[in-house]
Amino acid sequence: MTHPAPSLAEIDAVRRFNRFATAQAGALNAALLGSGRSLAEARVLWELGHSPPRSAARLAEALALDPAYLARILRRFREAGLAEAVPDPADARARIARLTPAGAAELAGLEDAARAEVRARLAPLSAADRTRLLTAMAQVERGFAPSARPAPEPTAEEKVRLRAPGPGDMGWVVSRHGALYAAEFGMTAAFEALVARISADFIETAAPETHRGWIAARGETRLGAVFLVPGDPLDGAPADAPPRRRAGKLRMLLVEPEARGLGLGRRLVSTCIETARALGYPRLDLWTHDMLTAARALYAAEGFARVSSAPHEGFGVRTMEEVWRLDLVAATAPLTDPA
């Protein structure tokens, strides 16, 4: 498969991250200086202590170190009594490097120092922030070495689940809509006020036979949301008509930037669609804006079709507001009460 060449912006972004990572490694190295060991020496000690004994050439390959540089490190280790070269049991002509008991003891001390330094860095972070950080670090590893190791099975905290809204969730929905739409589209607080009214109405009127809400969460970290509420009555049905005589409405779809591109938006929308169908809604409507290109593409992929559009200036920006619609049944039964 042919991929487009990396852009200059992408290259510079990786270089910027490398500088940051190098600075972090330098700070960690400072914690090791009390032992008289450099970061490279600590890496060699770790590899000798945690991997099967191997030749210097194989060790240099595993650590991506210059063989001559590694040879000097191993010589210093042998002189200090930390490592030794012994015949390879599989080939008596070859020599393999391994730690001595003194080397294993020094490695244990270095690991304790490194863990203490990392513990101090993680301590100020919440559990949710730590989960995000570790997930991002794993993504970087897989991105640069996708075949080096299989992706670990996600833990229960790492798995994204959809749950019903609980205490505090609706306030988060309002807050994140306001912040994201202001940052990404320049919308004013008038949009946040609209979301607040919709959220308040959901809290006050939600009933299990007509309403549903989903919060996407990984552990305690909220990543997205979507809601199903009653829409317009169909064919002259009364305002309190049951779902089979009115449209359902998909509202307040939200996916946090860190969770985009993972299929979460599609999962939220498809869950809303299937639930609307199960509740008996013959149709599902939604209201959106032309600038929401990713969301509109998702709606189209899920079978929605745009049925109307009109200019809109209510949130501090000029947009085209749009209504999209999805028929949930091939043929709607007559919308009359049974005799």
XYZ file of C-alpha atoms in Angstrom:
339
model
C 0.000 0.000 0.000
C 1.406 3.367 -1.033
C 1.194 6.171 1.501
C 1.622 9.902 0.832
C 5.018 11.340 1.694
C 5.206 12.919 5.166
C 4.611 16.664 5.106
C 7.101 19.174 6.487
C 4.650 19.958 9.297
C 4.455 16.265 10.239
C 8.236 15.927 10.178
C 8.700 19.011 12.355
C 6.044 17.757 14.781
C 7.968 14.497 15.254
C 11.230 16.429 15.724
C 9.540 18.626 18.328
C 8.315 15.545 20.172
C 11.812 14.029 19.997
C 13.273 17.147 21.605
C 10.672 16.948 24.361
C 11.302 13.238 24.937
C 15.055 13.838 24.986
C 14.606 16.537 27.616
C 12.525 14.138 29.717
C 15.188 11.457 29.350
C 17.826 14.009 30.345
C 15.902 14.819 33.499
C 15.668 11.121 34.296
C 19.389 10.778 33.589
C 20.040 13.469 36.198
C 18.406 11.205 38.766
C 20.877 8.466 37.816
C 23.994 10.620 37.979
C 24.383 9.950 41.674
C 25.247 6.392 40.702
C 27.857 7.547 38.214
C 25.970 5.868 35.364
C 24.846 7.533 32.154
C 21.450 6.848 30.621
C 23.113 4.678 27.951
C 24.877 2.639 30.624
C 21.599 2.260 32.510
C 19.953 0.973 29.318
C 22.716 -1.589 28.817
C 22.429 -2.723 32.435
C 18.661 -3.077 32.053
C 18.967 -5.098 28.844
C 21.571 -7.407 30.386
C 19.384 -7.907 33.434
C 16.053 -8.436 31.683
C 16.945 -10.330 28.501
C 18.642 -13.678 27.864
C 22.446 -13.435 27.568
C 23.525 -12.590 24.038
C 26.541 -11.551 22.020
C 27.738 -7.964 21.999
C 26.664 -7.680 18.354
C 23.111 -8.802 19.158
C 23.025 -6.500 22.172
C 24.120 -3.514 20.060
C 21.382 -4.320 17.549
C 18.712 -4.582 20.241
C 19.727 -1.252 21.802
C 20.431 0.513 18.488
C 23.875 1.462 19.816
C 27.131 1.781 17.914
C 29.007 -1.534 18.439
C 32.261 0.240 19.341
C 30.449 2.450 21.868
C 28.761 -0.594 23.399
C 32.098 -2.426 23.556
C 33.542 0.397 25.660
C 30.567 0.260 28.035
C 30.890 -3.514 28.410
C 34.614 -3.209 29.055
C 33.949 -0.704 31.859
C 31.332 -3.051 33.294
C 33.770 -5.972 33.264
C 36.475 -3.881 34.904
C 33.994 -2.832 37.613
C 32.880 -6.420 38.155
C 29.340 -5.717 36.914
C 29.360 -7.936 33.814
C 31.265 -10.842 32.399
C 31.800 -12.504 29.031
C 31.255 -16.266 29.041
C 31.162 -18.941 26.321
C 27.855 -19.310 24.521
C 26.375 -22.731 25.450
C 25.060 -23.019 21.899
C 28.409 -22.167 20.294
C 31.603 -22.485 22.326
C 33.442 -20.271 19.842
C 31.170 -17.304 20.658
C 31.018 -15.183 23.814
C 27.909 -13.758 25.438
C 27.549 -10.960 27.990
C 25.699 -11.298 31.261
C 25.478 -9.488 34.598
C 27.356 -10.602 37.673
C 25.615 -10.579 41.085
C 27.198 -7.152 41.682
C 25.781 -5.947 38.371
C 22.319 -7.252 39.258
C 22.496 -5.408 42.587
C 23.472 -2.153 40.883
C 20.653 -2.581 38.355
C 18.165 -3.001 41.209
C 19.376 0.264 42.746
C 19.118 2.107 39.432
C 15.593 0.811 38.873
C 14.559 1.977 42.332
C 15.952 5.461 41.565
C 14.247 5.591 38.163
C 10.919 4.455 39.598
C 11.125 7.086 42.317
C 11.712 9.797 39.700
C 8.791 8.640 37.536
C 6.559 8.262 40.602
C 7.237 11.899 41.475
C 6.241 12.956 37.952
C 3.023 10.948 37.941
C 1.936 11.862 41.461
C 0.389 15.264 40.531
C -1.765 13.665 37.796
C -5.261 12.336 38.365
C -6.022 8.700 37.590
C -7.806 9.795 34.406
C -4.841 11.916 33.307
C -2.460 9.020 33.930
C -4.637 6.735 31.805
C -4.620 9.271 28.970
C -0.853 9.715 29.230
C -0.078 5.999 29.210
C -2.504 5.371 26.339
C -0.848 8.115 24.285
C 2.612 6.712 25.051
C 1.506 3.265 23.886
C 0.139 4.788 20.681
C 3.505 6.438 19.995
C 5.259 3.097 20.494
C 2.898 1.301 18.130
C 3.044 4.124 15.596
C 6.811 3.889 15.179
C 7.117 0.123 15.622
C 3.701 -1.341 14.683
C 5.109 -4.840 14.127
C 7.643 -4.870 16.948
C 5.145 -6.150 19.484
C 1.422 -6.899 19.510
C -0.844 -4.274 20.982
C -1.570 -5.223 24.595
C -5.070 -6.306 25.452
C -6.819 -3.215 26.816
C -7.550 -3.235 30.506
C -11.040 -2.672 31.860
C -10.167 0.995 32.415
C -8.839 1.376 28.865
C -11.971 -0.040 27.231
C -14.490 2.572 26.158
C -17.991 1.755 27.317
C -21.307 3.456 26.688
C -23.315 4.103 29.832
C -26.376 6.071 30.842
C -25.821 9.656 32.027
C -25.194 9.995 35.739
C -24.699 12.855 38.198
C -22.524 15.574 36.713
C -22.586 14.167 33.183
C -25.029 16.694 31.735
C -22.962 19.568 33.090
C -19.949 18.052 31.338
C -21.936 17.780 28.094
C -22.782 21.484 28.265
C -19.261 22.534 29.214
C -17.506 20.491 26.520
C -19.919 21.564 23.784
C -19.327 25.191 24.711
C -15.538 24.857 24.867
C -15.072 22.733 21.738
C -17.470 24.638 19.498
C -15.886 27.936 20.553
C -12.343 26.665 19.930
C -13.039 24.784 16.698
C -15.766 26.866 15.049
C -15.758 30.226 16.816
C -19.270 29.875 18.217
C -20.319 32.155 21.057
C -21.840 31.345 24.435
C -25.249 31.416 22.734
C -24.539 27.909 21.465
C -23.582 26.725 24.939
C -26.837 28.232 26.236
C -28.789 26.197 23.669
C -27.040 22.999 24.758
C -27.795 23.893 28.386
C -31.511 24.235 27.593
C -31.584 20.918 25.720
C -29.744 19.242 28.588
C -32.073 20.702 31.203
C -35.090 19.527 29.224
C -33.599 16.034 29.001
C -33.009 15.913 32.763
C -36.554 17.098 33.531
C -38.549 15.094 30.976
C -36.561 11.956 30.099
C -38.689 8.812 30.151
C -37.422 5.304 29.351
C -40.021 4.739 26.635
C -39.043 7.868 24.675
C -35.574 9.097 25.722
C -32.088 7.682 25.893
C -28.649 9.112 26.570
C -25.167 7.638 26.318
C -21.894 8.784 27.807
C -18.803 7.177 26.272
C -16.182 6.696 28.975
C -12.820 5.026 29.440
C -12.603 4.407 33.144
C -13.546 7.735 34.713
C -12.651 9.751 31.599
C -15.579 10.941 29.503
C -14.860 10.772 25.767
C -18.200 11.428 24.070
C -21.970 11.538 24.240
C -25.160 11.364 22.204
C -28.856 11.618 23.064
C -32.168 10.390 21.667
C -35.253 12.516 22.369
C -38.778 12.744 20.924
C -39.064 14.887 17.818
C -41.995 16.224 15.828
C -45.356 14.376 15.836
C -46.214 12.826 12.463
C -49.342 13.345 10.386
C -51.286 15.442 12.876
C -50.552 13.253 15.880
C -50.935 14.968 19.266
C -47.943 16.537 21.006
C -47.760 13.646 23.476
C -47.920 10.971 20.771
C -45.964 7.758 21.415
C -42.771 7.042 19.468
C -44.554 5.121 16.691
C -46.446 8.320 15.803
C -43.584 10.786 15.904
C -40.006 11.235 14.758
C -37.109 10.629 17.069
C -34.310 13.186 17.227
C -30.579 12.598 17.594
C -29.066 15.405 19.658
C -25.807 16.626 21.208
C -23.396 14.205 19.529
C -19.934 14.896 20.929
C -16.562 13.155 20.599
C -13.519 14.495 22.420
C -10.539 15.315 20.142
C -8.387 12.629 21.776
C -10.963 9.958 20.856
C -11.555 10.962 17.235
C -10.556 8.608 14.480
C -11.210 5.541 16.651
C -14.751 4.813 15.447
C -16.369 6.154 18.612
C -18.598 8.630 16.764
C -19.928 5.856 14.537
C -20.538 3.682 17.576
C -22.521 6.418 19.311
C -24.616 7.192 16.233
C -25.326 3.544 15.388
C -26.332 2.886 19.005
C -28.744 5.807 18.852
C -30.190 4.564 15.548
C -30.765 1.010 16.764
C -32.325 2.210 20.010
C -34.659 4.585 18.165
C -35.755 1.695 15.972
C -36.270 -0.557 18.994
C -38.409 2.096 20.729
C -40.660 2.258 17.671
C -39.670 5.577 16.112
C -40.330 5.339 12.357
C -37.906 8.160 11.583
C -34.846 9.798 13.100
C -34.049 13.476 12.506
C -31.066 15.606 13.453
C -30.056 19.261 13.188
C -26.519 20.238 12.275
C -24.398 22.847 10.475
C -22.487 22.704 7.217
C -19.136 23.385 8.940
C -19.342 20.089 10.833
C -17.849 18.157 7.937
C -16.725 15.072 9.870
C -20.099 14.661 11.578
C -21.967 15.156 8.294
C -19.828 12.491 6.623
C -20.640 10.142 9.489
C -24.365 10.832 9.205
C -24.266 10.148 5.465
C -22.367 6.900 6.027
C -25.046 5.792 8.496
C -27.812 6.381 5.945
C -29.031 9.884 6.852
C -29.951 12.241 4.017
C -30.075 16.027 4.155
C -33.637 17.238 3.666
C -33.297 21.002 4.190
C -30.778 23.801 4.719
C -31.019 27.504 5.502
C -28.673 30.362 6.500
C -28.064 30.713 10.227
C -26.249 33.429 12.225
C -27.405 32.767 15.773
C -24.110 31.674 17.330
C -21.743 34.405 16.234
C -20.798 32.743 12.943
C -22.512 32.458 9.596
C -23.431 28.889 8.800
C -25.960 26.849 6.898
C -28.146 24.964 9.339
C -29.270 21.593 8.042
C -31.855 18.952 8.870
C -30.890 15.357 8.140
C -33.283 12.408 8.202
C -33.140 8.625 8.373
C -36.163 6.385 7.732
C -36.077 3.557 10.247
C -38.714 1.335 8.621
C -39.081 0.374 4.993
C -42.761 1.211 5.066
C -44.409 3.033 7.938
C -47.601 1.442 9.189
C -50.740 3.623 9.191
C -50.377 6.202 11.946
C -53.785 5.630 13.483
C -54.733 4.178 16.793
C -55.982 0.577 16.572
C -59.724 0.134 16.748
